Amino acid sequence: MAQEIEPGLFLGNLTTATNIDWLKKNGITHILTVDSCPLPRKIQEHLPHLITKYIQATDIPREDLLTHFEDSYEFIDRAIESHGRVLVHCYFGVSRSATLVIAYIMKKRELSYADAFQVVKSKRCFVGPNPGFVAQLQLYMDMGWGVDSTNVQFKMYRLQIAADKVRKARILPQNCVDLVKSDPALTTVRPEPTVYRCKKCRRIVASVSNILPHLPGERQIWRHISAKKDFESCDKLLQKRETQVAFCDKIYFVEPLAWMPDITHAVEGKLNCPKCNTKLGSFSWIAGIQCPCGSKIAPAFYLVPSKLDWSNVVQNVQVTRVQERSYSTC
């Protein structure tokens, strides 16, 4: 059946969610379904005031639940705050629904994954999120129990989810186009001072925040990193030369950018400078790229360092101003 994890919050399976007598007896006012199929219509026919939410998801490690943590939290929290009683369920009540309940407990109590897992397990002893969901929960904790779109690991995570969809559809689905970041050369509002330019024509092709750093020999596109080893931001991470971790600089892996025209409708190809057409690198949604350091990154969008120049606009402006002042005093 179902167990009450904390007052007003129940975790159960499909059998419980379709048991009209149990729902009435326990005063369930909200149901959150995370399954491959929504609840049968007859449930709401018998309980017309029932409020439901449906998340379509299968119980596989590469399924994306992380992007649903925030709206699931809001659904559960609103139900409890309004003195309702909410049932969260999947087919067995073991992995998918348990993941959403653990995420809720983590955020509500500001707990680590391990501590929140024990809270839920103490009430429903056989819960067990699959390894992919566990990694998502740990990343959620590292982002401060929220979604930080600037977090490098979150960027890599979303790229991996998009790559799975490209593998099936052979094109980038419309709901993933936000992964393609704006052209840094055309940015006029708060442009980043640190950029990478085509060595031949000086056209800006990437900002420092577009870089996705990797460690030598790394074998996977995204992984959980302890908060103690993480860094404040990609900008500081790349400009900080004396750091405990030596990031590879043999190849620059970057986010998909708007000047890369083929990336939305091809699974792999070349990346040429949009101004002078010089080949700067390549991309591969599915096979990925092998870096000379031994890292295998997939999906991958990479630029060759020898084809680029690193440029700090702020420094350039300061140098120019100093020169102008020195000329004026001559």
Short mmCIF file of C-alpha atoms in Angstrom, two decimals:
data_model
loop_
_atom_site.label_atom_id
_atom_site.label_comp_id
_atom_site.label_asym_id
_atom_site.label_seq_id
_atom_site.Cartn_x
_atom_site.Cartn_y
_atom_site.Cartn_z
CA MET A 1 0.00 0.00 0.00
CA ALA A 2 1.42 3.39 1.01
CA GLN A 3 3.33 4.86 3.92
CA GLU A 4 3.05 8.33 5.42
CA ILE A 5 6.56 9.77 5.15
CA GLU A 6 5.69 12.92 7.08
CA PRO A 7 2.33 14.44 8.04
CA GLY A 8 0.19 14.70 4.91
CA LEU A 9 2.76 13.15 2.53
CA PHE A 10 2.27 9.55 1.40
CA LEU A 11 4.48 7.39 -0.83
CA GLY A 12 2.90 4.42 -2.58
CA ASN A 13 2.33 2.43 -5.74
CA LEU A 14 -0.23 2.32 -8.56
CA THR A 15 -2.42 -0.13 -6.66
CA THR A 16 -2.78 2.38 -3.85
CA ALA A 17 -3.41 5.28 -6.25
CA THR A 18 -6.31 3.41 -7.87
CA ASN A 19 -7.87 2.19 -4.62
CA ILE A 20 -10.86 4.53 -4.19
CA ASP A 21 -11.66 3.27 -0.70
CA TRP A 22 -8.08 3.83 0.51
CA LEU A 23 -7.95 7.32 -1.01
CA LYS A 24 -11.22 8.31 0.69
CA LYS A 25 -10.27 6.73 4.00
CA ASN A 26 -6.96 8.63 4.13
CA GLY A 27 -8.44 11.90 2.89
CA ILE A 28 -6.15 12.18 -0.14
CA THR A 29 -6.69 15.53 -1.88
CA HIS A 30 -3.71 15.50 -4.28
CA ILE A 31 -1.99 12.78 -6.32
CA LEU A 32 1.38 13.13 -8.02
CA THR A 33 1.89 10.37 -10.60
CA VAL A 34 5.34 9.68 -12.05
CA ASP A 35 4.89 6.77 -14.44
CA SER A 36 4.73 5.84 -18.10
CA CYS A 37 0.92 6.22 -18.02
CA PRO A 38 -1.35 8.71 -16.20
CA LEU A 39 -3.98 7.75 -13.66
CA PRO A 40 -7.16 6.15 -15.05
CA ARG A 41 -9.99 8.67 -15.56
CA LYS A 42 -12.30 6.73 -13.25
CA ILE A 43 -10.29 7.96 -10.23
CA GLN A 44 -11.32 11.56 -10.76
CA GLU A 45 -14.84 10.49 -11.66
CA HIS A 46 -15.13 9.01 -8.16
CA LEU A 47 -13.17 11.88 -6.56
CA PRO A 48 -14.11 15.00 -8.53
CA HIS A 49 -12.28 17.38 -6.18
CA LEU A 50 -8.99 15.48 -6.45
CA ILE A 51 -6.05 17.57 -7.75
CA THR A 52 -3.58 15.61 -9.85
CA LYS A 53 -0.20 16.11 -11.50
CA TYR A 54 1.38 13.74 -14.02
CA ILE A 55 5.06 13.35 -14.94
CA GLN A 56 5.75 10.89 -17.73
CA ALA A 57 8.90 8.95 -16.89
CA THR A 58 10.32 5.45 -17.06
CA ASP A 59 12.51 3.82 -14.42
CA ILE A 60 15.86 3.92 -16.24
CA PRO A 61 19.07 5.62 -15.05
CA ARG A 62 19.16 8.07 -17.99
CA GLU A 63 15.60 9.29 -17.43
CA ASP A 64 15.42 12.98 -16.52
CA LEU A 65 13.71 13.61 -13.20
CA LEU A 66 16.00 16.41 -12.03
CA THR A 67 14.23 19.05 -14.14
CA HIS A 68 10.95 18.04 -12.44
CA PHE A 69 12.22 18.38 -8.85
CA GLU A 70 11.22 22.02 -8.49
CA ASP A 71 7.66 21.79 -9.82
CA SER A 72 7.12 18.54 -7.89
CA TYR A 73 8.27 20.26 -4.71
CA GLU A 74 5.84 23.13 -5.33
CA PHE A 75 2.95 20.70 -5.96
CA ILE A 76 3.62 18.75 -2.76
CA ASP A 77 4.32 21.81 -0.66
CA ARG A 78 1.18 23.65 -1.79
CA ALA A 79 -0.92 20.59 -1.02
CA ILE A 80 0.44 20.28 2.53
CA GLU A 81 0.39 24.04 3.21
CA SER A 82 -3.31 24.09 2.26
CA HIS A 83 -3.92 21.30 4.80
CA GLY A 84 -4.32 18.73 2.03
CA ARG A 85 -2.95 15.19 1.91
CA VAL A 86 -0.85 14.16 -1.07
CA LEU A 87 0.05 10.73 -2.47
CA VAL A 88 3.17 10.44 -4.62
CA HIS A 89 3.31 7.20 -6.58
CA CYS A 90 4.82 5.34 -9.53
CA TYR A 91 4.14 1.71 -10.54
CA PHE A 92 5.88 0.03 -7.60
CA GLY A 93 6.59 3.01 -5.34
CA VAL A 94 10.27 2.13 -5.17
CA SER A 95 12.37 4.27 -7.50
CA ARG A 96 10.69 7.12 -9.43
CA SER A 97 8.20 8.30 -6.82
CA ALA A 98 10.73 7.71 -4.04
CA THR A 99 13.16 9.99 -5.90
CA LEU A 100 10.65 12.86 -5.95
CA VAL A 101 9.81 12.39 -2.27
CA ILE A 102 13.51 12.29 -1.34
CA ALA A 103 14.08 15.49 -3.37
CA TYR A 104 11.20 17.12 -1.47
CA ILE A 105 12.59 16.08 1.93
CA MET A 106 16.08 17.26 0.92
CA LYS A 107 14.87 20.74 0.00
CA LYS A 108 12.33 21.07 2.82
CA ARG A 109 14.79 20.12 5.55
CA GLU A 110 18.03 21.11 3.73
CA LEU A 111 19.39 17.58 4.05
CA SER A 112 21.98 15.63 2.09
CA TYR A 113 20.81 12.86 -0.19
CA ALA A 114 22.01 10.20 2.28
CA ASP A 115 20.13 11.74 5.21
CA ALA A 116 16.91 12.30 3.23
CA PHE A 117 17.10 8.76 1.87
CA GLN A 118 17.26 7.41 5.43
CA VAL A 119 14.22 9.50 6.43
CA VAL A 120 12.17 7.98 3.61
CA LYS A 121 13.59 4.46 4.05
CA SER A 122 12.72 4.50 7.75
CA LYS A 123 9.03 4.77 6.75
CA ARG A 124 9.08 2.66 3.54
CA CYS A 125 11.90 0.15 3.91
CA PHE A 126 12.16 -1.03 0.29
CA VAL A 127 12.66 2.31 -1.48
CA GLY A 128 15.60 2.39 -3.87
CA PRO A 129 16.16 5.05 -6.56
CA ASN A 130 18.16 3.74 -9.51
CA PRO A 131 21.82 4.94 -9.84
CA GLY A 132 20.93 7.66 -12.35
CA PHE A 133 18.32 9.14 -10.01
CA VAL A 134 20.77 8.99 -7.10
CA ALA A 135 23.31 11.02 -9.13
CA GLN A 136 20.58 13.54 -9.99
CA LEU A 137 19.66 13.90 -6.32
CA GLN A 138 23.31 14.45 -5.38
CA LEU A 139 23.67 17.10 -8.09
CA TYR A 140 20.46 18.73 -6.79
CA MET A 141 22.06 18.96 -3.35
CA ASP A 142 25.27 20.44 -4.77
CA MET A 143 23.24 23.14 -6.52
CA GLY A 144 21.74 24.15 -3.15
CA TRP A 145 18.47 22.19 -3.49
CA GLY A 146 17.53 24.02 -6.67
CA VAL A 147 18.42 24.23 -10.34
CA ASP A 148 21.44 26.38 -11.19
CA SER A 149 21.65 26.78 -14.97
CA THR A 150 25.24 28.08 -14.68
CA ASN A 151 26.47 24.93 -12.93
CA VAL A 152 28.90 23.10 -15.23
CA GLN A 153 27.72 19.65 -14.16
CA PHE A 154 24.09 20.63 -14.75
CA LYS A 155 24.97 21.87 -18.24
CA MET A 156 26.67 18.55 -18.99
CA TYR A 157 23.74 16.65 -17.52
CA ARG A 158 21.24 18.43 -19.79
CA LEU A 159 23.44 17.87 -22.84
CA GLN A 160 23.46 14.15 -22.12
CA ILE A 161 19.67 14.09 -21.86
CA ALA A 162 19.42 15.99 -25.18
CA ALA A 163 21.88 13.57 -26.81
CA ASP A 164 19.62 10.65 -25.92
CA LYS A 165 16.78 12.39 -27.76
CA VAL A 166 18.97 13.21 -30.76
CA ARG A 167 19.96 9.55 -30.93
CA LYS A 168 16.30 8.65 -31.43
CA ALA A 169 15.06 11.55 -33.56
CA ARG A 170 18.32 12.39 -35.43
CA ILE A 171 17.59 16.09 -34.82
CA LEU A 172 17.57 18.30 -31.73
CA PRO A 173 13.98 18.35 -30.37
CA GLN A 174 12.27 21.71 -29.96
CA ASN A 175 12.12 21.36 -26.18
CA CYS A 176 15.93 21.23 -26.07
CA VAL A 177 16.74 24.27 -28.23
CA ASP A 178 17.41 26.37 -25.12
CA LEU A 179 20.64 24.39 -24.82
CA VAL A 180 21.95 26.31 -27.82
CA LYS A 181 23.39 29.46 -26.26
CA SER A 182 23.42 32.87 -27.90
CA ASP A 183 26.29 33.90 -30.16
CA PRO A 184 28.84 35.62 -27.85
CA ALA A 185 29.94 37.87 -30.72
CA LEU A 186 26.44 39.35 -30.92
CA THR A 187 25.86 39.79 -27.18
CA THR A 188 25.29 43.47 -26.35
CA VAL A 189 23.78 43.21 -22.87
CA ARG A 190 26.45 42.50 -20.24
CA PRO A 191 28.98 40.92 -22.62
CA GLU A 192 31.60 38.78 -20.88
CA PRO A 193 35.08 40.31 -20.68
CA THR A 194 36.95 37.04 -21.26
CA VAL A 195 36.46 35.55 -24.73
CA TYR A 196 38.04 33.26 -27.30
CA ARG A 197 38.59 34.55 -30.85
CA CYS A 198 39.32 32.93 -34.18
CA LYS A 199 43.08 33.37 -34.59
CA LYS A 200 42.73 34.15 -38.29
CA CYS A 201 39.94 36.76 -38.39
CA ARG A 202 39.59 37.71 -34.66
CA ARG A 203 35.88 36.89 -34.61
CA ILE A 204 34.62 36.01 -31.09
CA VAL A 205 33.50 32.37 -31.04
CA ALA A 206 33.12 31.61 -27.31
CA SER A 207 32.97 33.27 -23.92
CA VAL A 208 34.68 31.80 -20.90
CA SER A 209 31.32 30.70 -19.42
CA ASN A 210 30.70 28.57 -22.53
CA ILE A 211 33.71 26.37 -21.72
CA LEU A 212 32.95 22.95 -20.19
CA PRO A 213 36.19 21.99 -18.39
CA HIS A 214 37.25 18.37 -18.07
CA LEU A 215 39.88 16.39 -16.22
CA PRO A 216 42.54 14.32 -18.01
CA GLY A 217 41.35 10.75 -18.46
CA GLU A 218 37.74 11.55 -17.60
CA ARG A 219 35.46 8.92 -19.08
CA GLN A 220 32.00 10.39 -18.75
CA ILE A 221 30.19 13.54 -19.70
CA TRP A 222 28.75 14.36 -16.30
CA ARG A 223 29.29 13.03 -12.85
CA HIS A 224 28.57 14.01 -9.29
CA ILE A 225 31.31 16.19 -7.77
CA SER A 226 31.47 16.81 -4.04
CA ALA A 227 30.75 20.40 -3.13
CA LYS A 228 34.21 20.54 -1.50
CA LYS A 229 35.83 19.98 -4.89
CA ASP A 230 33.53 22.19 -6.91
CA PHE A 231 34.33 25.77 -7.81
CA GLU A 232 32.47 29.05 -7.56
CA SER A 233 31.90 29.51 -11.26
CA CYS A 234 33.19 28.45 -14.65
CA ASP A 235 34.81 31.88 -15.09
CA LYS A 236 36.85 31.60 -11.88
CA LEU A 237 37.56 27.95 -12.54
CA LEU A 238 39.17 28.66 -15.90
CA GLN A 239 41.05 31.80 -14.94
CA LYS A 240 42.39 30.41 -11.68
CA ARG A 241 45.79 29.05 -12.68
CA GLU A 242 46.89 27.85 -9.25
CA THR A 243 44.11 25.41 -8.44
CA GLN A 244 44.17 21.98 -6.83
CA VAL A 245 42.76 20.38 -9.98
CA ALA A 246 44.63 20.53 -13.30
CA PHE A 247 41.98 20.82 -16.01
CA CYS A 248 42.94 19.74 -19.50
CA ASP A 249 43.68 22.49 -22.05
CA LYS A 250 44.44 20.27 -25.07
CA ILE A 251 40.89 20.73 -26.36
CA TYR A 252 38.19 23.22 -25.37
CA PHE A 253 34.81 21.53 -24.98
CA VAL A 254 32.05 24.14 -25.19
CA GLU A 255 28.29 24.49 -25.02
CA PRO A 256 26.34 24.43 -28.30
CA LEU A 257 26.36 27.98 -29.69
CA ALA A 258 24.05 29.77 -32.11
CA TRP A 259 26.79 30.31 -34.70
CA MET A 260 27.04 26.52 -35.15
CA PRO A 261 24.32 26.09 -37.83
CA ASP A 262 24.42 22.32 -38.31
CA ILE A 263 24.11 21.18 -34.71
CA THR A 264 20.29 21.21 -34.63
CA HIS A 265 19.77 18.92 -37.62
CA ALA A 266 22.92 16.75 -37.83
CA VAL A 267 24.38 14.28 -35.36
CA GLU A 268 28.00 15.22 -36.14
CA GLY A 269 30.04 17.56 -38.30
CA LYS A 270 32.68 20.29 -38.48
CA LEU A 271 32.67 23.63 -36.68
CA ASN A 272 33.91 26.42 -38.95
CA CYS A 273 34.40 30.07 -38.08
CA PRO A 274 31.19 31.85 -39.17
CA LYS A 275 33.25 34.77 -40.54
CA CYS A 276 36.28 33.31 -42.34
CA ASN A 277 35.18 29.64 -42.54
CA THR A 278 38.40 28.36 -40.93
CA LYS A 279 37.87 24.97 -39.32
CA LEU A 280 37.91 25.47 -35.56
CA GLY A 281 36.75 22.06 -34.35
CA SER A 282 34.00 19.46 -34.61
CA PHE A 283 30.86 18.22 -32.87
CA SER A 284 29.24 14.87 -32.20
CA TRP A 285 25.97 14.35 -30.37
CA ILE A 286 26.23 10.58 -30.20
CA ALA A 287 29.77 9.19 -30.65
CA GLY A 288 31.42 12.00 -28.71
CA ILE A 289 35.05 13.10 -28.98
CA GLN A 290 38.27 11.55 -27.66
CA CYS A 291 40.56 14.24 -26.23
CA PRO A 292 44.35 13.67 -26.53
CA CYS A 293 44.45 13.61 -22.71
CA GLY A 294 42.40 10.40 -22.74
CA SER A 295 39.01 11.87 -21.87
CA LYS A 296 36.00 10.62 -23.80
CA ILE A 297 33.28 13.28 -23.82
CA ALA A 298 29.82 12.66 -25.28
CA PRO A 299 28.05 14.62 -26.57
CA ALA A 300 30.89 16.93 -27.52
CA PHE A 301 31.34 20.33 -29.16
CA TYR A 302 35.01 21.17 -29.25
CA LEU A 303 37.35 23.93 -30.40
CA VAL A 304 41.08 23.45 -31.03
CA PRO A 305 43.16 25.81 -28.83
CA SER A 306 45.77 26.39 -31.56
CA LYS A 307 43.02 27.91 -33.74
CA LEU A 308 42.00 30.42 -31.07
CA ASP A 309 43.34 33.40 -29.15
CA TRP A 310 42.36 34.10 -25.56
CA SER A 311 41.30 37.72 -25.09
CA ASN A 312 40.43 39.81 -22.07
CA VAL A 313 38.45 42.81 -23.24
CA VAL A 314 38.71 44.61 -19.89
CA GLN A 315 42.50 44.30 -19.88
CA ASN A 316 42.66 45.49 -23.49
CA VAL A 317 40.56 48.56 -22.64
CA GLN A 318 42.73 49.33 -19.60
CA VAL A 319 45.95 49.03 -21.61
CA THR A 320 44.56 51.34 -24.30
CA ARG A 321 43.57 53.95 -21.73
CA VAL A 322 47.01 53.84 -20.10
CA GLN A 323 48.64 54.32 -23.51
CA GLU A 324 46.34 57.23 -24.31
CA ARG A 325 47.22 58.95 -21.03
CA SER A 326 50.94 58.46 -21.63
CA TYR A 327 50.65 59.96 -25.12
CA SER A 328 48.75 62.96 -23.78
CA THR A 329 51.54 63.79 -21.30
CA CYS A 330 54.26 63.71 -23.99
#
